Amino acid sequence: MLGKKVSGRGKVIKKKQELKFLALLSDITERKRQEERYKSLYEFERLISLISIDFINVLNKNLDDLIDQTLKKIGQFVNAARCSLFIFSEDSSMMTNTNEWCIDPSDSQIDILQNIPSEKFGYYLKLLKEKKGVIVNHINDIPSEAIGEREWVKKYGFRSSMFVPMTYKNNLFGTLGFYGEINVEREWSKDIINLLRLLANIFVNSIVRKRTEQKLKESEEIFRNIVESIPLGLHMFEIDSAEKLIFTGSNSTADKILNLNNKQFIGKTIEEAFPPLKETDIPDRLREAAFKGEPSKWEQVTYEDEKIKGAFEVHAFQTSPRKVVSTFTDITERLEAEKKIKESEEKYRSLFENMTVGFAYHKIIVDENNIPIDYQFLEANPAFEKLTGLNTNEIIGKPVTEVLPGIENDPVDWISKYGRVALTGIPITFESYAEPLDQWYSVLSYSPKKGYFAVTFTNITDRKKSVQNLRKSEEKYRLITENANDLIAVLNEKFEYEFINENVYQNILGYGIEDLIGKVNLELIHPEDRKQTTIALSRILRKGKGSHQLRTEAKNGTYKWLEVTAKNFYDSKGRKKILTISRDITDRKIIENSLQKSEQKNRNIVNSIPLGMHMYQVNSEGNLIFIGANSTADKMFNVDNRKFIGKTIEKAFPPIKDTDIPDSFLDAALTGKSSTWDQITYEDEKVKGAYEVHAFQTSPGNMVASFADITERLEIERNLRESEEKFRTIADQSFMGIGIIQEDKIIYANEAISKILEYSLDEIMPWTKSSIVLNMIHPEDLQMLREQRKRRRIDNPNLKPNISYRIITKSGAIKWIDQYLKVIIYHGKEAELISIIDITEKKHAEEIILQENLKLMELNKMREDLIIRVSHELRTPLTSIYGASQILLNHHKKELNKNVLNLVEISHRGGIRLKKLIENLIDTSKLKWEKLILNRKNEDLGAIVDECVEEMMLLAQNRNIIINTDLNNKIFLKVDKLRLEQVITNILSNAIKNTPSLGKIYISIIETKNKVGINIKDTGIGITLEEKKLLFEKFGKIERYGMDLGVDIEGAGLGLFISKEIVELHGGQIIIKSEGRNKGTEVIIELSK
């Protein structure tokens, strides 16, 4: 019965005169245990009930704090050492510890339990997915196959634990974990686990509610951004109680499209807001959409009132019962563009057939390695046939190797050259000479699309004769685009879909949310469009907005053309998003391609040729009306030719009114008779120049005038004539010898060259290069000249333009000449312009100067050697004199009478100065021969400055000068202490000497990030600009005799020179500042760290 609880009752009985006690005992241990169990369960149920009330009322922002508080309460109730909340990823592959409580806060592990692979605890995960929960009372309860769980227990010492599954929609959402004390075993009650399942449900519902509310908030924000960012106008209407359609609002795009504030219509009926709609079916169909939900679409609605005018594409759909929205885009420009495209087709076809520029269109042929091996003629105009002599009827459809046999062996390699154009899209321009016709042509080759190339020919013979190239310009024709979109999506910075309007995506592309959300899906974009699409999206992220056209693969495998407009925005958490609105333009693309296929090709041709073009049409009154021009004409005239459209030729260009041009143009338009003008001079307020003009008919009643600006060519021809006359005048009068060699012959020589060479011009003119070598080059210089010419042939950039060498004149005299050679174009061919100068006297003078310089250098070396020798010879006797005077002053001063003492002091001071001079001379010599070597160690700069100040203090006191120092911080630097002391002492000595009595000297050390500066500033006599120039010169002593400045003027002028060199050896510099006479001086010794 020991250790058990019992209940009992007793009774005293008398038997045979004896009293006995009868006791009845019953074991109630189990009953008491059950009572305690139910009491504990009741308390736990009560605690969970209170917790559930807290979670019903909690705000989302306080949810994490409430979970932490709840874990603490539950943990303390069940005597756990630690409680943790883990949330699983959607596929249960990862788990994260989001909330935690532990008895010892320092034992927290939440930071390391983030994004843990769930497979690490595969055994527990399996039980939790089966909603069984996990109870571990002892480490031996963990089966051997649970490797990760056993490692976890051993690592952290948890002998007992239990985990309660958290589920949502029958899927594992997370788990509640409870751990016993470290290294302590315990029994976990299954009753507690069942109650903890209720707590798990409370947690799940609260977390899901928080996530749902956050998603709703983000969704609402996305839709608000969509409505305001969408490039569609939105009008919102509602059926009121009187069954009237009332305008209730719009988006900002509607204001921009209609160019007014739509708020003025709010509260009005649709007929009051937009009166012209009253006579259409639009109000009734909008009502029908509001009542029945039937959407409506109008391909084109033409609208005009006092404020609005245009054509619009309109869609209407129900948003909720009795509410309807109409979306609209302005298609006015698109309709106008389509009209112009259709009108221009015939015009550009006529231009193509009648233009004077040759044109041919080809398809490149490649082998299995995509290497060009041939090309096929597809199309050519009559001008091409005329310029090349090839019959277009015979070559169309044939490869060039058949049309022109042997072209594959041409050194120019035409097939490869045009192949690069067709395959890379990079155009080329070159010039070609047609020998049979004796004509030059400018050739332009470009690729309208991959695998194809076009070639245009222009006759440039006149321009080649003028030695001036015309520049071509090519403009790419831009396709007309529309800002009409249907597909709406939101992407994150990784380009992953986060939102789509699913119905539209399914209708157009066949994709739903499960196909796109959370995915990048760049593989759906046509391979040819992917690179540009990625670039466009990146540019939108940077710049905030943009648009792009691309092809996207639908679910059925077909490709759809989309026109995409995109814009950046930030969500509530500050994350950057991309809003894209895309419209299916596949049908429009098909129409545009069919309309523009030949128009695009012809437009490119016309805008690419280097000729201006004016187009005219005969009106019903028989007048010639200007109807258009190409871009080259705008550039050539430097005006926008569109301003002439609709005018007669005489009003557009008044100066030609009195010429035969209007009649000739009219004749070309009516009869087809072509006309050409080699030169027309034209001038008005804006246009001035000379032009070559060709007029021809494009279709009955229509004609084109093509023209080229020859103003520059005429000016060049005139300048060339004048330039040649000036050259001959200058050359004939020049003292320089001037000659021109072309094709190995002398074709020009002036009188000066005849005088220098002592040959007559009649003797010189027949010379070739070989005869020049034989007749005049000195044999010793011949090899040098040949090497110079060889280097010039390889275009050596370092080659000097001139060369000096010797010649032998006709009389046998040897002359030095300086020759300048330049390659020029003379009469259309390459030539050498040679200029020579007789420099014989200059060479003789240079030799004399060179000899004198050598003598001066020898004298300078002798002077340097003498200074060094004298310095060393003086040092020994000076040491004796200086030492003797120092002993007399230090030890025998009292024994000397006043006169003798005075003489000894004079001798000692003279010895000090002479000793300093000799040391400076020796240092100067070491610096010159780079023998001054630094012994650098890590030193305290403040201590060095203190020692220097202490050494100079007596001199300062003798002159009544106060020295203030600011050396608070210890600054260590690698320096040669003795040499740095020499520098500081020298500069401090100069400051004392150049500061009058009662002056002050300030010394400080200033440290910056990369440098340390020792500043010595005095209140002395200062330095003028002229004196600054002498400061660092050798023997650059500033003389101040007779200036009565009250300063010490002794010194040899070597101190600052030596100081500067020492500081520079340390990698520093000395900076001297002074505002002028009597304004003090500041010297900064700046050292690098």
mmCIF file of C-alpha atoms in Angstrom, residues 642-909:
data_model
loop_
_atom_site.group_PDB
_atom_site.id
_atom_site.type_symbol
_atom_site.label_atom_id
_atom_site.label_comp_id
_atom_site.label_asym_id
_atom_site.label_seq_id
_atom_site.Cartn_x
_atom_site.Cartn_y
_atom_site.Cartn_z
ATOM 1 C CA ARG A 642 6.072 69.612 -95.944
ATOM 2 C CA LYS A 643 5.280 73.327 -95.706
ATOM 3 C CA PHE A 644 5.126 73.446 -99.533
ATOM 4 C CA ILE A 645 2.493 70.684 -99.812
ATOM 5 C CA GLY A 646 -0.622 71.920 -101.655
ATOM 6 C CA LYS A 647 1.180 74.876 -103.289
ATOM 7 C CA THR A 648 1.840 75.321 -106.986
ATOM 8 C CA ILE A 649 5.473 74.947 -108.054
ATOM 9 C CA GLU A 650 5.664 78.711 -108.723
ATOM 10 C CA LYS A 651 4.441 79.610 -105.204
ATOM 11 C CA ALA A 652 6.591 76.985 -103.522
ATOM 12 C CA PHE A 653 9.765 78.051 -105.365
ATOM 13 C CA PRO A 654 9.293 81.622 -106.763
ATOM 14 C CA PRO A 655 12.787 82.032 -108.336
ATOM 15 C CA ILE A 656 12.048 79.347 -110.975
ATOM 16 C CA LYS A 657 8.888 81.169 -112.145
ATOM 17 C CA ASP A 658 10.724 82.828 -115.075
ATOM 18 C CA THR A 659 12.593 79.676 -116.174
ATOM 19 C CA ASP A 660 11.584 76.740 -118.363
ATOM 20 C CA ILE A 661 11.471 74.426 -115.358
ATOM 21 C CA PRO A 662 7.706 74.651 -114.516
ATOM 22 C CA ASP A 663 6.727 73.918 -118.136
ATOM 23 C CA SER A 664 9.242 71.079 -118.435
ATOM 24 C CA PHE A 665 7.984 69.528 -115.167
ATOM 25 C CA LEU A 666 4.370 69.837 -116.365
ATOM 26 C CA ASP A 667 5.338 68.277 -119.701
ATOM 27 C CA ALA A 668 6.964 65.332 -117.859
ATOM 28 C CA ALA A 669 3.813 64.783 -115.750
ATOM 29 C CA LEU A 670 1.419 64.902 -118.725
ATOM 30 C CA THR A 671 3.420 63.327 -121.573
ATOM 31 C CA GLY A 672 6.104 61.289 -119.816
ATOM 32 C CA LYS A 673 8.923 63.268 -121.457
ATOM 33 C CA SER A 674 11.966 63.335 -119.143
ATOM 34 C CA SER A 675 14.233 66.372 -118.751
ATOM 35 C CA THR A 676 17.730 66.905 -117.272
ATOM 36 C CA TRP A 677 19.531 70.101 -116.174
ATOM 37 C CA ASP A 678 23.286 69.763 -115.509
ATOM 38 C CA GLN A 679 23.316 72.961 -113.443
ATOM 39 C CA ILE A 680 20.498 75.092 -112.037
ATOM 40 C CA THR A 681 21.450 78.013 -109.811
ATOM 41 C CA TYR A 682 18.722 78.737 -107.233
ATOM 42 C CA GLU A 683 18.446 81.340 -104.457
ATOM 43 C CA ASP A 684 15.628 82.551 -102.177
ATOM 44 C CA GLU A 685 15.399 83.543 -98.491
ATOM 45 C CA LYS A 686 16.176 80.032 -97.198
ATOM 46 C CA VAL A 687 17.659 78.001 -100.069
ATOM 47 C CA LYS A 688 20.782 78.873 -102.008
ATOM 48 C CA GLY A 689 22.926 76.678 -104.239
ATOM 49 C CA ALA A 690 23.592 74.947 -107.535
ATOM 50 C CA TYR A 691 21.815 71.696 -108.423
ATOM 51 C CA GLU A 692 21.789 68.952 -111.020
ATOM 52 C CA VAL A 693 18.107 68.114 -111.756
ATOM 53 C CA HIS A 694 16.318 65.219 -113.473
ATOM 54 C CA ALA A 695 12.492 65.249 -114.041
ATOM 55 C CA PHE A 696 10.419 62.192 -115.004
ATOM 56 C CA GLN A 697 6.827 60.904 -114.933
ATOM 57 C CA THR A 698 5.766 58.396 -112.210
ATOM 58 C CA SER A 699 2.185 57.931 -113.438
ATOM 59 C CA PRO A 700 -0.093 59.941 -115.690
ATOM 60 C CA GLY A 701 -0.491 63.388 -114.104
ATOM 61 C CA ASN A 702 2.297 62.721 -111.576
ATOM 62 C CA MET A 703 6.040 63.383 -111.777
ATOM 63 C CA VAL A 704 9.170 63.506 -109.640
ATOM 64 C CA ALA A 705 12.130 65.869 -109.770
ATOM 65 C CA SER A 706 15.341 64.331 -108.401
ATOM 66 C CA PHE A 707 18.236 66.646 -107.686
ATOM 67 C CA ALA A 708 21.765 66.640 -106.291
ATOM 68 C CA ASP A 709 23.478 69.607 -104.648
ATOM 69 C CA ILE A 710 26.577 70.422 -106.740
ATOM 70 C CA THR A 711 27.345 73.722 -104.953
ATOM 71 C CA GLU A 712 30.184 72.201 -103.014
ATOM 72 C CA ARG A 713 31.551 70.456 -106.100
ATOM 73 C CA LEU A 714 31.621 73.707 -108.082
ATOM 74 C CA GLU A 715 33.224 75.505 -105.151
ATOM 75 C CA ILE A 716 35.826 72.744 -104.857
ATOM 76 C CA GLU A 717 36.656 72.947 -108.543
ATOM 77 C CA ARG A 718 37.104 76.715 -108.257
ATOM 78 C CA ASN A 719 39.173 76.373 -105.087
ATOM 79 C CA LEU A 720 41.329 73.710 -106.708
ATOM 80 C CA ARG A 721 42.127 76.023 -109.587
ATOM 81 C CA GLU A 722 42.902 78.924 -107.241
ATOM 82 C CA SER A 723 44.897 76.662 -104.906
ATOM 83 C CA GLU A 724 47.072 75.389 -107.750
ATOM 84 C CA GLU A 725 47.759 78.943 -108.901
ATOM 85 C CA LYS A 726 48.679 80.006 -105.338
ATOM 86 C CA PHE A 727 50.910 76.949 -104.906
ATOM 87 C CA ARG A 728 52.865 77.721 -108.058
ATOM 88 C CA THR A 729 53.247 81.391 -107.057
ATOM 89 C CA ILE A 730 54.447 80.509 -103.542
ATOM 90 C CA ALA A 731 56.690 77.679 -104.728
ATOM 91 C CA ASP A 732 58.326 79.821 -107.428
ATOM 92 C CA GLN A 733 59.095 82.579 -104.893
ATOM 93 C CA SER A 734 60.131 80.317 -102.006
ATOM 94 C CA PHE A 735 63.716 80.057 -100.729
ATOM 95 C CA MET A 736 62.960 76.373 -100.001
ATOM 96 C CA GLY A 737 63.566 73.817 -102.693
ATOM 97 C CA ILE A 738 60.209 72.293 -103.669
ATOM 98 C CA GLY A 739 59.615 69.313 -105.926
ATOM 99 C CA ILE A 740 56.811 66.867 -106.758
ATOM 100 C CA ILE A 741 57.523 63.233 -107.679
ATOM 101 C CA GLN A 742 54.761 61.173 -109.233
ATOM 102 C CA GLU A 743 55.018 57.703 -110.732
ATOM 103 C CA ASP A 744 58.833 57.763 -110.238
ATOM 104 C CA LYS A 745 59.257 61.012 -112.190
ATOM 105 C CA ILE A 746 59.883 64.628 -111.189
ATOM 106 C CA ILE A 747 56.888 66.530 -112.517
ATOM 107 C CA TYR A 748 57.588 69.854 -110.798
ATOM 108 C CA ALA A 749 60.655 71.644 -109.354
ATOM 109 C CA ASN A 750 61.173 75.322 -108.421
ATOM 110 C CA GLU A 751 64.170 77.619 -108.917
ATOM 111 C CA ALA A 752 65.280 77.258 -105.270
ATOM 112 C CA ILE A 753 65.901 73.524 -105.695
ATOM 113 C CA SER A 754 67.963 74.288 -108.781
ATOM 114 C CA LYS A 755 70.166 76.720 -106.803
ATOM 115 C CA ILE A 756 70.673 74.268 -103.906
ATOM 116 C CA LEU A 757 71.604 71.332 -106.179
ATOM 117 C CA GLU A 758 73.507 73.551 -108.691
ATOM 118 C CA TYR A 759 71.716 71.795 -111.556
ATOM 119 C CA SER A 760 69.470 73.622 -114.063
ATOM 120 C CA LEU A 761 65.755 72.798 -114.158
ATOM 121 C CA ASP A 762 66.217 71.299 -117.614
ATOM 122 C CA GLU A 763 68.768 68.886 -116.123
ATOM 123 C CA ILE A 764 66.597 68.050 -113.091
ATOM 124 C CA MET A 765 63.200 67.440 -114.741
ATOM 125 C CA PRO A 766 64.145 64.179 -116.545
ATOM 126 C CA TRP A 767 65.434 62.636 -113.270
ATOM 127 C CA THR A 768 63.864 59.541 -111.719
ATOM 128 C CA LYS A 769 64.292 58.432 -108.097
ATOM 129 C CA SER A 770 67.223 56.259 -109.160
ATOM 130 C CA SER A 771 68.984 59.124 -110.915
ATOM 131 C CA ILE A 772 68.490 61.345 -107.845
ATOM 132 C CA VAL A 773 70.375 58.746 -105.764
ATOM 133 C CA LEU A 774 73.155 58.524 -108.347
ATOM 134 C CA ASN A 775 73.442 62.290 -108.931
ATOM 135 C CA MET A 776 73.338 63.815 -105.451
ATOM 136 C CA ILE A 777 72.989 61.572 -102.297
ATOM 137 C CA HIS A 778 76.215 61.307 -100.275
ATOM 138 C CA PRO A 779 77.264 57.621 -100.219
ATOM 139 C CA GLU A 780 77.603 57.569 -96.411
ATOM 140 C CA ASP A 781 73.940 58.671 -95.944
ATOM 141 C CA LEU A 782 72.448 56.396 -98.596
ATOM 142 C CA GLN A 783 71.715 53.441 -96.263
ATOM 143 C CA MET A 784 70.091 55.732 -93.662
ATOM 144 C CA LEU A 785 67.748 57.155 -96.325
ATOM 145 C CA ARG A 786 66.787 53.675 -97.542
ATOM 146 C CA GLU A 787 65.879 52.598 -93.967
ATOM 147 C CA GLN A 788 63.844 55.814 -93.535
ATOM 148 C CA ARG A 789 61.854 55.074 -96.698
ATOM 149 C CA LYS A 790 61.313 51.474 -95.558
ATOM 150 C CA ARG A 791 59.899 52.640 -92.221
ATOM 151 C CA ARG A 792 57.662 55.125 -94.013
ATOM 152 C CA ARG A 793 56.225 52.321 -96.176
ATOM 153 C CA ILE A 794 55.094 50.414 -93.069
ATOM 154 C CA ASP A 795 53.404 53.603 -91.787
ATOM 155 C CA ASN A 796 55.499 54.017 -88.622
ATOM 156 C CA PRO A 797 53.571 56.527 -86.389
ATOM 157 C CA ASN A 798 56.793 57.620 -84.599
ATOM 158 C CA LEU A 799 58.569 58.560 -87.835
ATOM 159 C CA LYS A 800 59.652 62.213 -87.962
ATOM 160 C CA PRO A 801 58.351 64.193 -90.970
ATOM 161 C CA ASN A 802 61.852 65.502 -91.746
ATOM 162 C CA ILE A 803 65.336 64.041 -92.176
ATOM 163 C CA SER A 804 68.768 65.640 -92.500
ATOM 164 C CA TYR A 805 71.450 64.234 -94.820
ATOM 165 C CA ARG A 806 74.311 65.273 -97.108
ATOM 166 C CA ILE A 807 74.267 65.805 -100.864
ATOM 167 C CA ILE A 808 76.965 66.307 -103.465
ATOM 168 C CA THR A 809 76.192 69.239 -105.757
ATOM 169 C CA LYS A 810 77.078 69.504 -109.447
ATOM 170 C CA SER A 811 80.327 71.345 -108.495
ATOM 171 C CA GLY A 812 81.284 68.520 -106.102
ATOM 172 C CA ALA A 813 80.548 70.551 -102.953
ATOM 173 C CA ILE A 814 79.089 68.706 -99.954
ATOM 174 C CA LYS A 815 75.980 70.332 -98.499
ATOM 175 C CA TRP A 816 73.755 69.449 -95.561
ATOM 176 C CA ILE A 817 70.028 69.643 -96.348
ATOM 177 C CA ASP A 818 66.872 69.216 -94.247
ATOM 178 C CA GLN A 819 64.209 67.328 -96.238
ATOM 179 C CA TYR A 820 60.423 67.252 -95.542
ATOM 180 C CA LEU A 821 58.314 64.674 -97.389
ATOM 181 C CA LYS A 822 54.512 64.360 -97.515
ATOM 182 C CA VAL A 823 52.240 62.144 -99.615
ATOM 183 C CA ILE A 824 49.617 64.239 -101.457
ATOM 184 C CA ILE A 825 46.961 63.800 -104.155
ATOM 185 C CA TYR A 826 48.025 65.688 -107.247
ATOM 186 C CA HIS A 827 45.716 65.785 -110.270
ATOM 187 C CA GLY A 828 43.768 62.838 -108.864
ATOM 188 C CA LYS A 829 46.786 60.614 -108.226
ATOM 189 C CA GLU A 830 49.129 59.953 -105.308
ATOM 190 C CA ALA A 831 52.392 61.928 -105.340
ATOM 191 C CA GLU A 832 55.271 62.920 -103.032
ATOM 192 C CA LEU A 833 55.750 66.592 -102.130
ATOM 193 C CA ILE A 834 59.407 67.157 -101.183
ATOM 194 C CA SER A 835 60.761 70.351 -99.579
ATOM 195 C CA ILE A 836 64.509 70.860 -98.927
ATOM 196 C CA ILE A 837 66.447 73.580 -97.075
ATOM 197 C CA ASP A 838 70.196 74.166 -97.189
ATOM 198 C CA ILE A 839 71.316 73.805 -93.534
ATOM 199 C CA THR A 840 75.086 73.541 -94.153
ATOM 200 C CA GLU A 841 75.888 76.695 -92.151
ATOM 201 C CA LYS A 842 73.503 75.599 -89.365
ATOM 202 C CA LYS A 843 75.294 72.217 -89.138
ATOM 203 C CA HIS A 844 78.702 73.940 -88.842
ATOM 204 C CA ALA A 845 77.316 76.185 -86.061
ATOM 205 C CA GLU A 846 75.870 73.143 -84.240
ATOM 206 C CA GLU A 847 79.291 71.442 -84.271
ATOM 207 C CA ILE A 848 80.903 74.544 -82.704
ATOM 208 C CA ILE A 849 78.167 74.722 -80.023
ATOM 209 C CA LEU A 850 78.578 71.000 -79.262
ATOM 210 C CA GLN A 851 82.331 71.437 -78.704
ATOM 211 C CA GLU A 852 81.719 74.437 -76.426
ATOM 212 C CA ASN A 853 79.141 72.478 -74.404
ATOM 213 C CA LEU A 854 81.614 69.654 -73.832
ATOM 214 C CA LYS A 855 84.173 72.164 -72.502
ATOM 215 C CA LEU A 856 81.566 73.719 -70.178
ATOM 216 C CA MET A 857 80.581 70.298 -68.832
ATOM 217 C CA GLU A 858 84.236 69.545 -68.055
ATOM 218 C CA LEU A 859 84.575 72.880 -66.225
ATOM 219 C CA ASN A 860 81.396 72.203 -64.224
ATOM 220 C CA LYS A 861 82.711 68.779 -63.163
ATOM 221 C CA MET A 862 85.993 70.374 -62.095
ATOM 222 C CA ARG A 863 84.013 72.901 -59.999
ATOM 223 C CA GLU A 864 81.987 70.150 -58.310
ATOM 224 C CA ASP A 865 85.135 68.093 -57.582
ATOM 225 C CA LEU A 866 86.879 71.195 -56.150
ATOM 226 C CA ILE A 867 83.956 71.927 -53.779
ATOM 227 C CA ILE A 868 83.932 68.331 -52.526
ATOM 228 C CA ARG A 869 87.755 68.229 -52.095
ATOM 229 C CA VAL A 870 87.885 71.636 -50.313
ATOM 230 C CA SER A 871 84.960 70.604 -48.033
ATOM 231 C CA HIS A 872 86.708 67.410 -46.944
ATOM 232 C CA GLU A 873 90.113 69.134 -46.567
ATOM 233 C CA LEU A 874 88.597 71.907 -44.420
ATOM 234 C CA ARG A 875 86.690 69.520 -42.149
ATOM 235 C CA THR A 876 89.815 68.203 -40.241
ATOM 236 C CA PRO A 877 91.421 71.562 -39.273
ATOM 237 C CA LEU A 878 87.979 73.043 -38.623
ATOM 238 C CA THR A 879 87.198 70.249 -36.165
ATOM 239 C CA SER A 880 90.333 71.160 -34.212
ATOM 240 C CA ILE A 881 89.510 74.895 -34.197
ATOM 241 C CA TYR A 882 85.853 74.300 -33.314
ATOM 242 C CA GLY A 883 86.723 71.754 -30.595
ATOM 243 C CA ALA A 884 89.405 73.992 -29.032
ATOM 244 C CA SER A 885 87.115 77.008 -28.852
ATOM 245 C CA GLN A 886 84.330 74.846 -27.386
ATOM 246 C CA ILE A 887 86.692 73.535 -24.622
ATOM 247 C CA LEU A 888 87.845 77.071 -23.775
ATOM 248 C CA LEU A 889 84.240 78.301 -23.468
ATOM 249 C CA ASN A 890 82.954 75.272 -21.545
ATOM 250 C CA HIS A 891 85.892 74.634 -19.146
ATOM 251 C CA HIS A 892 88.216 77.705 -19.026
ATOM 252 C CA LYS A 893 85.810 80.588 -19.435
ATOM 253 C CA LYS A 894 86.516 81.992 -15.961
ATOM 254 C CA GLU A 895 90.280 81.974 -16.589
ATOM 255 C CA LEU A 896 89.983 84.223 -19.652
ATOM 256 C CA ASN A 897 89.890 87.980 -19.446
ATOM 257 C CA LYS A 898 87.076 89.876 -21.158
ATOM 258 C CA ASN A 899 88.980 90.713 -24.386
ATOM 259 C CA VAL A 900 90.318 87.173 -24.845
ATOM 260 C CA LEU A 901 86.847 85.699 -24.085
ATOM 261 C CA ASN A 902 85.298 87.947 -26.746
ATOM 262 C CA LEU A 903 87.859 86.778 -29.320
ATOM 263 C CA VAL A 904 87.260 83.100 -28.417
ATOM 264 C CA GLU A 905 83.432 83.536 -28.750
ATOM 265 C CA ILE A 906 83.900 85.202 -32.169
ATOM 266 C CA SER A 907 86.132 82.302 -33.220
ATOM 267 C CA HIS A 908 83.587 79.713 -31.925
ATOM 268 C CA ARG A 909 80.669 81.335 -33.753
#
